[in-house]
Each structure stands twice: as structure tokens, then as C-alpha cells.
Coordinates of C-alpha atoms in Angstrom, one line a residue:
X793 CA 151.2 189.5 158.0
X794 CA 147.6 188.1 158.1
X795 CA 147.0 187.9 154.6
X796 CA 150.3 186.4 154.1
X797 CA 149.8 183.6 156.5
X798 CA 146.2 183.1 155.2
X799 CA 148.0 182.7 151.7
X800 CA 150.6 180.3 153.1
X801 CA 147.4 178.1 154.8
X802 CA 145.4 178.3 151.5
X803 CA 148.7 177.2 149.2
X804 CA 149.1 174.4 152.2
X805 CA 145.1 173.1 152.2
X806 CA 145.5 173.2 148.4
X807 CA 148.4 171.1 148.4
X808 CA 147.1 168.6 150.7
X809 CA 144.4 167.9 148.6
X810 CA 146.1 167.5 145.4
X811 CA 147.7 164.8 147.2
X812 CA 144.5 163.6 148.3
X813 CA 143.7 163.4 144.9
X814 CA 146.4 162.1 143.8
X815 CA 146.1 159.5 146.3
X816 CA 142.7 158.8 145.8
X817 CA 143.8 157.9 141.9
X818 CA 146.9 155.5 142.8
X819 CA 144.1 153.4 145.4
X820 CA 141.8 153.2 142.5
X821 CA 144.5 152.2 139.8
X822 CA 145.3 149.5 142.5
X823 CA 142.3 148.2 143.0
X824 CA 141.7 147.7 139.4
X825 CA 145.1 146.3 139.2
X826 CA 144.5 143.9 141.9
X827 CA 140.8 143.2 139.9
X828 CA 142.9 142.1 137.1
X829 CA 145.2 140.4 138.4
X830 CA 142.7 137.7 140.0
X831 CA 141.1 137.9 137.1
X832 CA 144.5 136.7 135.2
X833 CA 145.1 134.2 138.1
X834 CA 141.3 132.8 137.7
X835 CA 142.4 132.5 133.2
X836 CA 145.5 131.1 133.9
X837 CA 144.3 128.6 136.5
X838 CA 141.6 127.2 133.8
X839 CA 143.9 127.3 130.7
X840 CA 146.6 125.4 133.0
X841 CA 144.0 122.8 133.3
X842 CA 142.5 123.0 129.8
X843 CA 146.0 122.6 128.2
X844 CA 146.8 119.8 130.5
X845 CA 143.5 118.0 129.0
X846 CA 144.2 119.2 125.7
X847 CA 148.1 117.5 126.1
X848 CA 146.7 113.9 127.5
X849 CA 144.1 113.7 124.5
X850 CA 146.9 114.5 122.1
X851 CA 149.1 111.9 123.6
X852 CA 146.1 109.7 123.3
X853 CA 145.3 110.2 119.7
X854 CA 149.0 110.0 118.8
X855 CA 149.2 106.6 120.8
X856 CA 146.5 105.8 118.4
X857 CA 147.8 107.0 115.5
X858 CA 151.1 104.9 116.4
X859 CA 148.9 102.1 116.2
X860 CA 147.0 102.4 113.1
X861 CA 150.1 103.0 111.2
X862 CA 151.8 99.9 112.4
X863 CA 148.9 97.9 111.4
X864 CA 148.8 99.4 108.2
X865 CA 152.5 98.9 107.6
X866 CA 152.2 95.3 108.9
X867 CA 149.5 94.5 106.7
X868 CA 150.8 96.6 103.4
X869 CA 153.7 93.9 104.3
X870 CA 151.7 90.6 104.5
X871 CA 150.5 91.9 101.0
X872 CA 153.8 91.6 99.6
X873 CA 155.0 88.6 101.1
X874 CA 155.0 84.8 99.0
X875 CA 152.9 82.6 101.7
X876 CA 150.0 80.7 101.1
X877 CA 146.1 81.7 101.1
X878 CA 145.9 79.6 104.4
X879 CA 148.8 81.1 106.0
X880 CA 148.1 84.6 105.0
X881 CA 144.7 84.6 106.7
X882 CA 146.0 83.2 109.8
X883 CA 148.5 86.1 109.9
X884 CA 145.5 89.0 108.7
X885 CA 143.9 87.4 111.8
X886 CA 146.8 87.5 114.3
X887 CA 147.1 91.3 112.9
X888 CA 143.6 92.4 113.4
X889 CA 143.6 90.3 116.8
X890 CA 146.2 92.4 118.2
X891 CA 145.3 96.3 116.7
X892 CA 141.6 96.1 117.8
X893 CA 142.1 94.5 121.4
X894 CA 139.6 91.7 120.3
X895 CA 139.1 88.9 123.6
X896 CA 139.6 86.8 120.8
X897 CA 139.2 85.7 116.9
X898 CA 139.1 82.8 114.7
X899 CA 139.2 81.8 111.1
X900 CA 137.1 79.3 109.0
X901 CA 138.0 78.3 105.8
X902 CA 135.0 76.7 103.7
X903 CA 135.6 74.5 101.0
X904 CA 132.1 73.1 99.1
X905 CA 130.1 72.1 102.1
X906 CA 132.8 71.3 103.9
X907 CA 134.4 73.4 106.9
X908 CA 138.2 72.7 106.7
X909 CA 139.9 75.0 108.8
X910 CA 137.9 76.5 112.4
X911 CA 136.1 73.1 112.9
X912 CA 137.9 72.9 117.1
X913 CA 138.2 74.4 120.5
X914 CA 141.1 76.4 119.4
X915 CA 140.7 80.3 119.8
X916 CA 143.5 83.2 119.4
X917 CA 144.2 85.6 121.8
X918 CA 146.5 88.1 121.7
X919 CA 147.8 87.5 125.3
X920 CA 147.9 84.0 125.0
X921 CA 148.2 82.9 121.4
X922 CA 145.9 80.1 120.5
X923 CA 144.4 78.3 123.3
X924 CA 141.0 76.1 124.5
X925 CA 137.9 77.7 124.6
X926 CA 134.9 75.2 123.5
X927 CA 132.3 77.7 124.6
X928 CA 133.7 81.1 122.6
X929 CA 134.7 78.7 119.9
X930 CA 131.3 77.3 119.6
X931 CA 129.8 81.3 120.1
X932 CA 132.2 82.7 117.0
X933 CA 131.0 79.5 114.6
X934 CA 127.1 80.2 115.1
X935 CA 127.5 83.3 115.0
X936 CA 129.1 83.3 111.4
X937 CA 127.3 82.9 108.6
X938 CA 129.0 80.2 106.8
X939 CA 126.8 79.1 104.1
X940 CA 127.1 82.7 103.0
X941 CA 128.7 82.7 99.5
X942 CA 128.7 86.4 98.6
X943 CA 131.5 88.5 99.8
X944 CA 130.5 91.6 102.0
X945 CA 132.2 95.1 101.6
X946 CA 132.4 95.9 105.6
X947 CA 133.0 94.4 108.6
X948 CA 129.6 92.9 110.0
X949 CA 129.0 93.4 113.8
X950 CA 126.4 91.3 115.7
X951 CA 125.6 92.0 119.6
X952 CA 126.3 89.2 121.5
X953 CA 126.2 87.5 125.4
X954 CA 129.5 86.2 126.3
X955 CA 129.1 82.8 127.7
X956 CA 132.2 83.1 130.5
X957 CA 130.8 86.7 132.3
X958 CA 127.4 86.7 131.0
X959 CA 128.0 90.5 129.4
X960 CA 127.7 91.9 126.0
X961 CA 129.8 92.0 123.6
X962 CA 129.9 91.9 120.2
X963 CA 130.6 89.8 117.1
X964 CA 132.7 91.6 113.8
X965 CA 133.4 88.6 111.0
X966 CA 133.7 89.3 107.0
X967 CA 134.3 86.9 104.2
X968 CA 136.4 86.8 100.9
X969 CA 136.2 84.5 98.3
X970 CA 140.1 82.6 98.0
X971 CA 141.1 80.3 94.8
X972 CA 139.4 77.0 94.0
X973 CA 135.9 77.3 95.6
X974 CA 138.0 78.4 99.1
X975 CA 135.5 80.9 101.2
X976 CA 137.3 82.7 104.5
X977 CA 135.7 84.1 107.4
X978 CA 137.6 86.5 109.7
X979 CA 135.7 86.4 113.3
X980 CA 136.5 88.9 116.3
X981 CA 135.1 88.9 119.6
X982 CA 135.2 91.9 121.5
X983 CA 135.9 92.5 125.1
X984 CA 133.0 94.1 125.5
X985 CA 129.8 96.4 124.1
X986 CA 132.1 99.0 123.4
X987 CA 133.6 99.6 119.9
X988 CA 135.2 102.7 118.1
X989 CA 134.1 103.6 114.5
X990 CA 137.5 104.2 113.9
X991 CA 138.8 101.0 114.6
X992 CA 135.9 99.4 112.6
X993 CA 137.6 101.9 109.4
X994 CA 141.1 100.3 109.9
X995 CA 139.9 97.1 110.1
X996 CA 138.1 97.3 106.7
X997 CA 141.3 97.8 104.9
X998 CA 142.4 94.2 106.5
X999 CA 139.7 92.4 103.5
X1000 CA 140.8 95.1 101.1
X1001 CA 144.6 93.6 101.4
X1002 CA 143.4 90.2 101.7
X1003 CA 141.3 90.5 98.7
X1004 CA 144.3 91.3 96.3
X1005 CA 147.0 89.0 98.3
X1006 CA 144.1 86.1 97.4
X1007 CA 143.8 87.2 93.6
X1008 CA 147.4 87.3 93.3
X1009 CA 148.4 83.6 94.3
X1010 CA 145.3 82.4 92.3
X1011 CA 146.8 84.2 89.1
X1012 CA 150.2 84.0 89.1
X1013 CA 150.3 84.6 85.8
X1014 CA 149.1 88.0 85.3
X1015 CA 152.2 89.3 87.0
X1016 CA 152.0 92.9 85.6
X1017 CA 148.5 93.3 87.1
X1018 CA 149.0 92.5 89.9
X1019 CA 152.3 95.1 89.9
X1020 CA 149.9 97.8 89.1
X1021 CA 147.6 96.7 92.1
X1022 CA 150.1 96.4 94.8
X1023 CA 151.8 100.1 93.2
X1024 CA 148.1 101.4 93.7
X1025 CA 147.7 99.7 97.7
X1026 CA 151.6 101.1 98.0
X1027 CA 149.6 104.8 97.1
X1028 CA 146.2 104.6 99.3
X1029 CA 148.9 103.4 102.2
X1030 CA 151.2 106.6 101.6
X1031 CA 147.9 108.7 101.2
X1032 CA 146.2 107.4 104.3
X1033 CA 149.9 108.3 106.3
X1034 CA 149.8 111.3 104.9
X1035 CA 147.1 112.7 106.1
X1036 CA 147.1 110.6 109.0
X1037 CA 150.2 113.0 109.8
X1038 CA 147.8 116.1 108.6
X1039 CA 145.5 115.2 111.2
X1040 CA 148.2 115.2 113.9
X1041 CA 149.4 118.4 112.7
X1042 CA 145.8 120.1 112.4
X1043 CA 145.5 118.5 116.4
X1044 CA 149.0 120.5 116.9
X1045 CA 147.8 123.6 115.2
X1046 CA 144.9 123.5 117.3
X1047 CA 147.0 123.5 120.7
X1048 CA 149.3 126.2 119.0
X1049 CA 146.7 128.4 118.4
X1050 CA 145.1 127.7 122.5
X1051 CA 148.9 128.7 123.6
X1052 CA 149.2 132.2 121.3
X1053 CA 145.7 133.2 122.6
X1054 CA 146.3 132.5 126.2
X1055 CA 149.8 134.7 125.5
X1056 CA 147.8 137.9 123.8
X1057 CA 144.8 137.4 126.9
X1058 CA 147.6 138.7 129.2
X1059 CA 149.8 141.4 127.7
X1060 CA 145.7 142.8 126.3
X1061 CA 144.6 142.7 129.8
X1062 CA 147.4 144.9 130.9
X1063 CA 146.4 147.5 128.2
X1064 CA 142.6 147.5 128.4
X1065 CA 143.2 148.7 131.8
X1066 CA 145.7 150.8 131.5
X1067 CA 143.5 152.4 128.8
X1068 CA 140.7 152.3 131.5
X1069 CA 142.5 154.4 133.8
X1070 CA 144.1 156.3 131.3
X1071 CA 141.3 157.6 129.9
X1072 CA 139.7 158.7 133.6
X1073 CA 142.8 161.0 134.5
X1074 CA 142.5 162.3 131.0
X1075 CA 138.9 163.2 131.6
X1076 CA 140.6 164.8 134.9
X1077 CA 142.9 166.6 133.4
X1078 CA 140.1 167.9 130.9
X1079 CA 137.5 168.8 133.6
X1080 CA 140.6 171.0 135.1
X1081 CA 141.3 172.5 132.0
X1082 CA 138.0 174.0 131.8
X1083 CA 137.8 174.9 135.3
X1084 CA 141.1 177.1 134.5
X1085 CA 139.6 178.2 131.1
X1086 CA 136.6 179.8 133.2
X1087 CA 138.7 181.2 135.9
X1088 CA 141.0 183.3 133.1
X1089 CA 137.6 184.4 131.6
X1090 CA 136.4 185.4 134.7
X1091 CA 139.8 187.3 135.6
X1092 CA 139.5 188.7 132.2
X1093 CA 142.2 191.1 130.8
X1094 CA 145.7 190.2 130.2
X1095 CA 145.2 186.5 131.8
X1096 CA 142.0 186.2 129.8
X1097 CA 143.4 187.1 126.7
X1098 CA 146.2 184.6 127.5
X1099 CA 144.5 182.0 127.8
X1100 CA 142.3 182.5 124.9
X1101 CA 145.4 183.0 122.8
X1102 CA 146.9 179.5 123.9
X1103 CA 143.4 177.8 123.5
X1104 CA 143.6 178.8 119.8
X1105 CA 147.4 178.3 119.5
X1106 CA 146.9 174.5 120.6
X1107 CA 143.5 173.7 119.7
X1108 CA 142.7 172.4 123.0
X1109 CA 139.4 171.5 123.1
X1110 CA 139.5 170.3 119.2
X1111 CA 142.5 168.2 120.5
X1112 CA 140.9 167.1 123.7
X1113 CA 137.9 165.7 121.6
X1114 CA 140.0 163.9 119.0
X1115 CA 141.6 162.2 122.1
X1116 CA 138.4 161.3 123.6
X1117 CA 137.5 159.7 120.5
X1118 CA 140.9 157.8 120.3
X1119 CA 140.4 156.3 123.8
X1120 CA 136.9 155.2 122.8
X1121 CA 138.5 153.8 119.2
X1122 CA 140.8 151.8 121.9
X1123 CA 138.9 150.3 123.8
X1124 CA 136.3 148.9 121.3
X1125 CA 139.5 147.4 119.0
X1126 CA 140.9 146.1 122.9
X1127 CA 137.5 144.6 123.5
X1128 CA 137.2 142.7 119.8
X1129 CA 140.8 141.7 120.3
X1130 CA 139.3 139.6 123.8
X1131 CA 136.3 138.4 122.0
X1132 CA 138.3 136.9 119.2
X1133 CA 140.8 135.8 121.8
X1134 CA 137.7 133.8 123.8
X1135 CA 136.2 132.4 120.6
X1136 CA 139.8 130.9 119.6
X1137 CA 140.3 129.3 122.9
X1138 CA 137.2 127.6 123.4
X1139 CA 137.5 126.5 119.5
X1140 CA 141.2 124.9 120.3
X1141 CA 140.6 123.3 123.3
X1142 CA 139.2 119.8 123.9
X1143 CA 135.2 119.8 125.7
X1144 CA 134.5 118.4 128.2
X1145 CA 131.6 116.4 126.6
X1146 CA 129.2 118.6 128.8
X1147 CA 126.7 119.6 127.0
X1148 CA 124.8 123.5 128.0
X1149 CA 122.4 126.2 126.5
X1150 CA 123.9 127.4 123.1
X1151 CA 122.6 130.7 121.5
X1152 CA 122.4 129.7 117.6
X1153 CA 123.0 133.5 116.8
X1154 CA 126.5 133.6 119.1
X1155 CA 127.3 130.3 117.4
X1156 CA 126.8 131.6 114.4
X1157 CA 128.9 134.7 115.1
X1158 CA 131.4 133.4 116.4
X1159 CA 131.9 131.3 112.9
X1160 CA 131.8 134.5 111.3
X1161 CA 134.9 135.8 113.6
X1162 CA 136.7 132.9 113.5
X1163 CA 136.7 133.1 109.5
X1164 CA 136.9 137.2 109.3
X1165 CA 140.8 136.9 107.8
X1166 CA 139.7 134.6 104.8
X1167 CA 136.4 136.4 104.1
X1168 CA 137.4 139.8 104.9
X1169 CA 138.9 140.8 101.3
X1170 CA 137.4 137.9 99.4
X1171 CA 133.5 137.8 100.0
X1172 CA 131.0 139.7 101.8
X1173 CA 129.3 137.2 104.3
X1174 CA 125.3 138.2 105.1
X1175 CA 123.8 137.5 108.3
X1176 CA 119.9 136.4 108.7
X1177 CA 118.6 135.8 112.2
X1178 CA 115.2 135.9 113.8
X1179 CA 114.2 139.1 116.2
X1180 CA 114.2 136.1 118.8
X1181 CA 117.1 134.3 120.0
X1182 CA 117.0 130.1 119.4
X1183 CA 118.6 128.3 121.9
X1184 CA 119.8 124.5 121.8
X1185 CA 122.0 122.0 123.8
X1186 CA 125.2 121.3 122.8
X1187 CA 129.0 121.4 123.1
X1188 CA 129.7 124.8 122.3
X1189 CA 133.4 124.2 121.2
X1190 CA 132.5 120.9 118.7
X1191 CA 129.3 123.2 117.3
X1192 CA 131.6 126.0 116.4
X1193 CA 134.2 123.7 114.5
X1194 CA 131.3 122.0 112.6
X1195 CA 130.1 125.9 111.5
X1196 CA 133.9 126.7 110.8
X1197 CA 134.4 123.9 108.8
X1198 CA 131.2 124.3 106.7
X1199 CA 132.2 128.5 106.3
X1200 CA 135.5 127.7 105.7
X1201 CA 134.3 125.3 102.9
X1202 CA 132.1 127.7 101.3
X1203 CA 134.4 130.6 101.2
X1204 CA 136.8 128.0 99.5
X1205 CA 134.1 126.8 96.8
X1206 CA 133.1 131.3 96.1
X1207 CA 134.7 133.1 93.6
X1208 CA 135.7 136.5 95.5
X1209 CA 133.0 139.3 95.2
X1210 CA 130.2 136.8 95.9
X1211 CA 128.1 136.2 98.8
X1212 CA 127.8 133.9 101.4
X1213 CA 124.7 133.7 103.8
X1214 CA 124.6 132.3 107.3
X1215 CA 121.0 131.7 108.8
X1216 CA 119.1 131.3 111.8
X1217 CA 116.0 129.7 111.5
X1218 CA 113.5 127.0 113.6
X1219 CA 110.7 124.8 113.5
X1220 CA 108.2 123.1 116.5
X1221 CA 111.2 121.3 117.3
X1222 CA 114.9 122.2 115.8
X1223 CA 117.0 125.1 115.0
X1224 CA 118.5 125.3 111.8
X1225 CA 121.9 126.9 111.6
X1226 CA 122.3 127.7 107.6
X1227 CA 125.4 128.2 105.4
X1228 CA 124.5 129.3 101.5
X1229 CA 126.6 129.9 99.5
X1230 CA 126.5 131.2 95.2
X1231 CA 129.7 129.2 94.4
X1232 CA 131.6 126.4 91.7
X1233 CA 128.4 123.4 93.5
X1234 CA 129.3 119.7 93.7
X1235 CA 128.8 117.7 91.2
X1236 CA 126.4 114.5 91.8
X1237 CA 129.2 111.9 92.5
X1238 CA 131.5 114.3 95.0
X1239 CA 128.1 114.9 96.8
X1240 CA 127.5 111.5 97.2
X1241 CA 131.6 111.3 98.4
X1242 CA 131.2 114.5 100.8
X1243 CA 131.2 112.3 103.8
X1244 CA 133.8 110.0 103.2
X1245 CA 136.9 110.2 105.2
X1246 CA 139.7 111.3 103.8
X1247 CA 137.8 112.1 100.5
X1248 CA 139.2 115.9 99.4
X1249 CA 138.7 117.9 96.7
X1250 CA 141.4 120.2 97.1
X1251 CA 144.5 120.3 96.0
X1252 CA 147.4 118.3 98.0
X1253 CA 148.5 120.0 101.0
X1254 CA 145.3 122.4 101.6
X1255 CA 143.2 119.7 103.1
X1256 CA 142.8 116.8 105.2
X1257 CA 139.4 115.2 103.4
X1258 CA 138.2 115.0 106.9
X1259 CA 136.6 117.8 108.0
X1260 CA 133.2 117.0 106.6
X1261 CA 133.0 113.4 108.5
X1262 CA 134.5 114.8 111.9
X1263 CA 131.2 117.4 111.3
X1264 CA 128.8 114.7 110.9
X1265 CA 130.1 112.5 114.1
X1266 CA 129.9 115.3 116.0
X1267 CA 126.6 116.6 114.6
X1268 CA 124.9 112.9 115.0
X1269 CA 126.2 113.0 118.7
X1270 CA 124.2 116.1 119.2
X1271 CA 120.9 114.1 117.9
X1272 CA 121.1 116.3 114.8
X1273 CA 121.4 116.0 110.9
X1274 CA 123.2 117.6 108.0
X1275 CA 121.2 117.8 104.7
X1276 CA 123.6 119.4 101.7
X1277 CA 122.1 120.8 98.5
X1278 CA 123.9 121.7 95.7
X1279 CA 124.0 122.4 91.9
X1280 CA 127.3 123.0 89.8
X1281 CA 127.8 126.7 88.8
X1282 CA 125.2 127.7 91.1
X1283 CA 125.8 127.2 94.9
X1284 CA 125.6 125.0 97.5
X1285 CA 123.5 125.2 100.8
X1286 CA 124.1 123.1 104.3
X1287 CA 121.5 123.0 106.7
X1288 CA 122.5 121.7 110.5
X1289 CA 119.3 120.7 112.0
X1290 CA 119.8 119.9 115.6
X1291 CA 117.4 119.6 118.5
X1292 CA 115.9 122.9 120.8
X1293 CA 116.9 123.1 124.0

């Protein structure tokens, strides 16, 4: 009766703590649970807000798109029309007037020594049409250089005080030649200090349609020319569209690709750590394996024999092993998976324009990740970094799409089996982040082209052309320089100097 009620206690203490253990695993799967979940709350908090920034500046930079292509269209149609030199630069004004936001412009018209159209008070504003100003009149005739009789290839910009609030601003004008001894000026004043490169681009295409409109009413009678010419503006204005549209779609790919990595970060959460706990009440169940292994040994006989027999029959601890290895395998794929999930979410969204301590060797990693599916079976890529990491300051998001663009370019320009090299190296003063490559080189005129925007060398479809100037903004923001090298048949090597930190 004794040893059966000391049986009965024993099976009862045993019981209890099994479920203690069994307890003890559910609170910790909880609490790793509840770990992850914050975590997922704290991620999805931050890419809420980073796709709400990313959504206002694509709204932004289509709004501006939207108005680049009216003025294009607007002035591709003043090309066409039949109206007058005098007319038509009146018209080119009111256009550029009202794309750039300009306080105000004004024309002059210079025939001989003699000023026969600007020579008043009268100033054009886009709010108000034309209207009196003697003082920004006077400011946008000194300002102009009138006895200038060799036309200019760009808008020029002087800095200027406006006379009514005593700030700065500043001046654009150009000048093309018209028929008879005519010379026009096209004057802008700006609201303020503040002008965008991009608008001073669009604008240049304003003397660039006035220059052909001009030719064609002073020669009327070479008709088929001038066919040929306004066929070829008809082109560069369906190029520039086109990958005007490329570049909204590259800004859509871009949020795409923020939205499919924020959706992989949270099913991959759930698995790494069920793969966490997973692999701890495996290692359970394999610490009680052996604990039961020893105790059959130790009983010996029938039970030991038994045991030995099913050991061999299922290869336990060969199996056990294999799965230990598989949970290890796991893991290290899960944690890749998150590290190329990280890099493609702070490449997609927009910065903040902070700028913080960037390791050159994790930039330059990252590149390498970002790019692994188009290198992977085409070239092998070589890595060359000092013992010592570099550090510099920078916008970590806008230095890994510069390095993207300039791997992406070399593995483009490499026949497949060939190398491409990405260094770290530094001087008293900057960190050089290095891209060589052993491919087809650029020849002297397309390097001399390489920066020019919409400029491609690829075949229709498989590039923007503006890759390489979007790297050299950004690049120039960061106080830095890009110097390319490169020799046909041989290779080409790009070398990002920016700034230590």
C-alpha cells in the first residue's frame, strides 16, 4: 500500500512539473511574442510616417511634372503658330512668366542703337498682367546687357536687391538674334534668392524654340528645312515626355518597392521567431532524448537493447544533428532576408535631408546587396576595404542610390565572367568610395556627355539618361566630387570623393 501511494505521489510531482515546464515555455514564447509585436508596432509606426512623406513628395514632383509638360506643350505650340517675331516673344515671355513663378519679366527688342520695344514703366506679372512699376522696370533694363550682340547658350542669372522689400533676388535674361539686325532680351525677376536648377533646365528650352520660330519667319523660303527642324523639336519634345513619364515611374517603382518590403518585414518577423522558439524546445526535446538514452543504458538488458535498436533504426542523433544544422541554415537565410529588407527600405524612401555618421564599408555593402540579382550569375564583384573603418557625413539613403546607380552602370557596361571592384580608400581629408570596372569604356565624346540629363546610352526603354546627373546633385550637396576615368575596351573607374566626418 506504501509503495503504491509513494508511486501515485511520484507520477503526481512528475506531472506537475511537466506542466511547470510546459508553462514555463508558453510565458517565454509570449514574452517573445509580445517583444515582437512592439517591435512590429514601433516598424509600422515609422513606415506609416515614411510612406506618408514618401506620398506628399510624389504628389509634389508630379505637380511639377504637370507643369513642365504644359510649358513644353505650350511652347512646342507657339513654335508652330504664324505670328510675328514681336508677338512671339511677348507670348515666350508670358510663358516663362507664368511656369517659373517670376515677380515679374520684360522684353527689349534692340534694333541698331536703338531700343524699340522695353523702353517704359510697363512690367508683366503673372497675377496682374502688365502693369506700372518704374522702379523694377528701371532694375530689369540695367541689369541687361543690351549692347550685347552675341547670343548666349543659357539662361544668365545675376543676384540682385529688389528695390520695393529691399531683399534679394535674382535677375535670369538671354538674348537671340531675330531678322533684320532685331536683338531680343528675355528678362525674369525672381521672387526671391531662391531658384531650382530644374526650372533654370526648362527654361533653356524657351530660346531653343525661339531660336527656330525666329529663323523660320526670316526664311520663309526654305520651307522644307524648316519641316525637318520643327519634325526634329516635335522629337526632343516626345523624348523629353517620355522620360519625363520614366522618371515618374522610376519615383513609383521606388514606393512599390518601400510597400513589398514593409509587407515581407512582417510575415519574416513572425518566422524568425517562431524559428527562435522552435529551435529551443527542439534542443529540449534533444537534451530529453539523451537523458532517456542514459537511463535505458543504465537499466541495461531488454530496455537497453531497445533502445539501442531504435537509436540505429532512426538515426537519432545523425537526424538530431542534421536538424540542428537546418535551424541554424534558417536563421542565417531569415536574418539576410531582414538585412536586404532594411537596405531596400531606406533606399526607397525619401530622407529627411538629415545628414549622420555613414560607415563607407556598410555603404558600400549595402550596394553590393542591393545589386546581388544582377551580378549574382553575370560577374563576380571584389571587395577592397581598409582593416579600419572610414566614416563620413551624409544622407545614408541618397549615398546608397549614387553607389547603386554607378554598380548598376558597371555591371551593365561588363561582359559576364569579368570583374568588377568596389573600394574603400582615404586621404588627410576624404574617403573615396571606388567602382572599377574591366568593361566595353566610354568613348571621349559620351564621357564628356555622362552628366547630361537625359543623355543615355542604352537602348530605349532600359534607361532614364538621368541617373548619372541625379548622382552628381546629390554628390555636390554632400561637398563631394565625382572624377570618371575610362578607356574603350578596357574599363572604366568612378571615384566619389566626399568629405570625413
Amino acid at each position: 500500500m506504501s509503495d503504491t501511494w509513494h508511486s501515485t505521489e511520484q507520477e503526481r510531482i512528475q506531472a506537475l512539473e511537466a506542466r511547470v515546464n510546459s508553462l514555463e515555455r508558453q510565458l517565454k514564447r509570449q514574452k517573445i511574442a509580445r517583444k515582437n509585436a512592439e517591435s512590429f508596432l514601433e516598424t509600422y509606426s515609422q513606415d506609416a510616417y515614411l510612406a506618408n512623406q514618401a506620398l506628399r513628395k510624389a504628389l509634389r514632383d508630379s505637380k511639377q511634372r504637370e507643369r513642365e509638360l504644359l510649358y513644353l506643350n505650350r511652347a512646342a505650340s507657339q513654335l508652330s503658330s504664324n505670328q510675328p517675331g514681336k508677338n512671339f516673344i511677348i507670348s515666350a515671355l508670358e510663358s516663362a512668366v507664368e511656369f517659373s513663378g517670376a515677380l515679374c519679366g520684360k522684353a527689349f527688342i534692340v534694333q541698331g542703337e536703338e531700343l524699340t520695344v522695353g523702353d517704359d514703366s510697363q512690367v508683366l506679372s503673372h497675377d496682374k498682367g502688365w502693369y506700372s512699376s518704374p522702379e523694377l522696370a528701371k532694375l530689369l533694363k540695367d541689369e541687361t546687357p543690351l549692347a550685347l550682340r552675341e547670343s548666349y547658350s543659357h539662361w544668365c542669372v545675376n543676384a540682385v536687391q529688389r528695390p520695393d522689400t529691399k531683399e534679394e533676388a535674382r535677375v535670369l535674361h538671354f538674348m537671340c538674334e531675330m531678322a533684320e539686325g532685331e536683338y531680343a532680351w528675355l528678362v525674369l525677376l525672381t521672387q526671391d534668392d531662391h531658384l531650382e536648377e530644374e526650372t533654370l533646365h526648362i527654361l533653356d528650352t524657351s530660346k531653343h524654340y525661339l531660336n527656330i520660330t525666329l529663323r523660320y519667319h526670316s526664311k520663309k523660303t526654305k520651307l522644307t528645312s524648316q519641316q525637318i527642324e520643327l519634325s526634329s523639336v516635335k522629337k526632343d519634345r516626345d523624348f523629353l515626355e517620355e522620360r519625363l513619364v520614366s522618371a515618374d515611374k522610376m519615383a513609383m517603382l521606388g514606393q512599390l518597392a518601400a510597400g513589398i518590403a514593409h509587407e515581407i518585414n512582417n510575415p519574416i518577423g513572425y518566422v524568425r521567431s517562431n524559428t527562435v522558439v522552435a529551435k529551443e524546445i527542439f534542443n529540449d526535446y534533444q537534451y530529453a532524448l539523451a537523458e532517456i538514452g542514459t537511463l535505458c543504458h543504465a537499466a541495461g538488458g531488454e530496455i537497453g537493447a531497445q533502445f539501442e535498436a531504435l537509436e540505429k533504426r532512426f538515426s537519432l542523433q545523425e537526424s538530431a544533428a542534421e536538424i540542428s544544422e537546418m535551424f541554424n541554415e534558417s536563421q542565417e537565410g531569415i536574418e539576410r532576408i531582414i538585412e536586404i529588407v532594411k537596405a531596400l527600405r531606406s533606399f526607397s524612401y525619401p530622407s529627411s535631408g538629415k545628414h549622420t555618421q555613414i560607415s563607407a564599408i556598410d555603404a558600400i555593402n549595402t550596394a553590393i546587396k542591393l545589386t546581388n540579382n544582377l551580378h549574382r550569375y553575370k560577374n563576380k564583384v571584389k571587395v577592397e576595404v581598409p582593416d579600419k573603418d572610414v566614416y563620413f557625413l551624409g544622407n545614408a539613403g541618397q549615398i546608397q542610390q549614387v553607389l547603386v546607380n554607378f554598380v548598376t552602370n558597371a555591371i551593365y557596361a561588363t561582359p559576364e565572367g569579368k570583374p568588377i571592384t568596389l573600394k574603400v580608400q582615404q586621404d588627410d581629408k576624404n574617403v573615396m568610395l571606388i567602382v572599377e570596372d574591366e568593361g566595353i569604356g566610354m568613348s571621349r565624346e559620351t564621357l564628356g556627355r555622362v552628366f547630361t540629363p537625359f543623355f543615355t546610352t542604352k537602348p530605349p526603354g532600359e534607361g532614364t539618361g538621368l541617373g548619372m546627373s541625379i548622382s552628381l546633385t546629390i554628390v555636390e550637396e554632400h561637398n563631394g566630387t565625382i572624377n570618371i576615368t575610362s578607356k574603350e575596351g578596357k574599363g572604366t573607374r568612378v571615384v566619389v570623393m566626399l568629405p570625413l566626418a
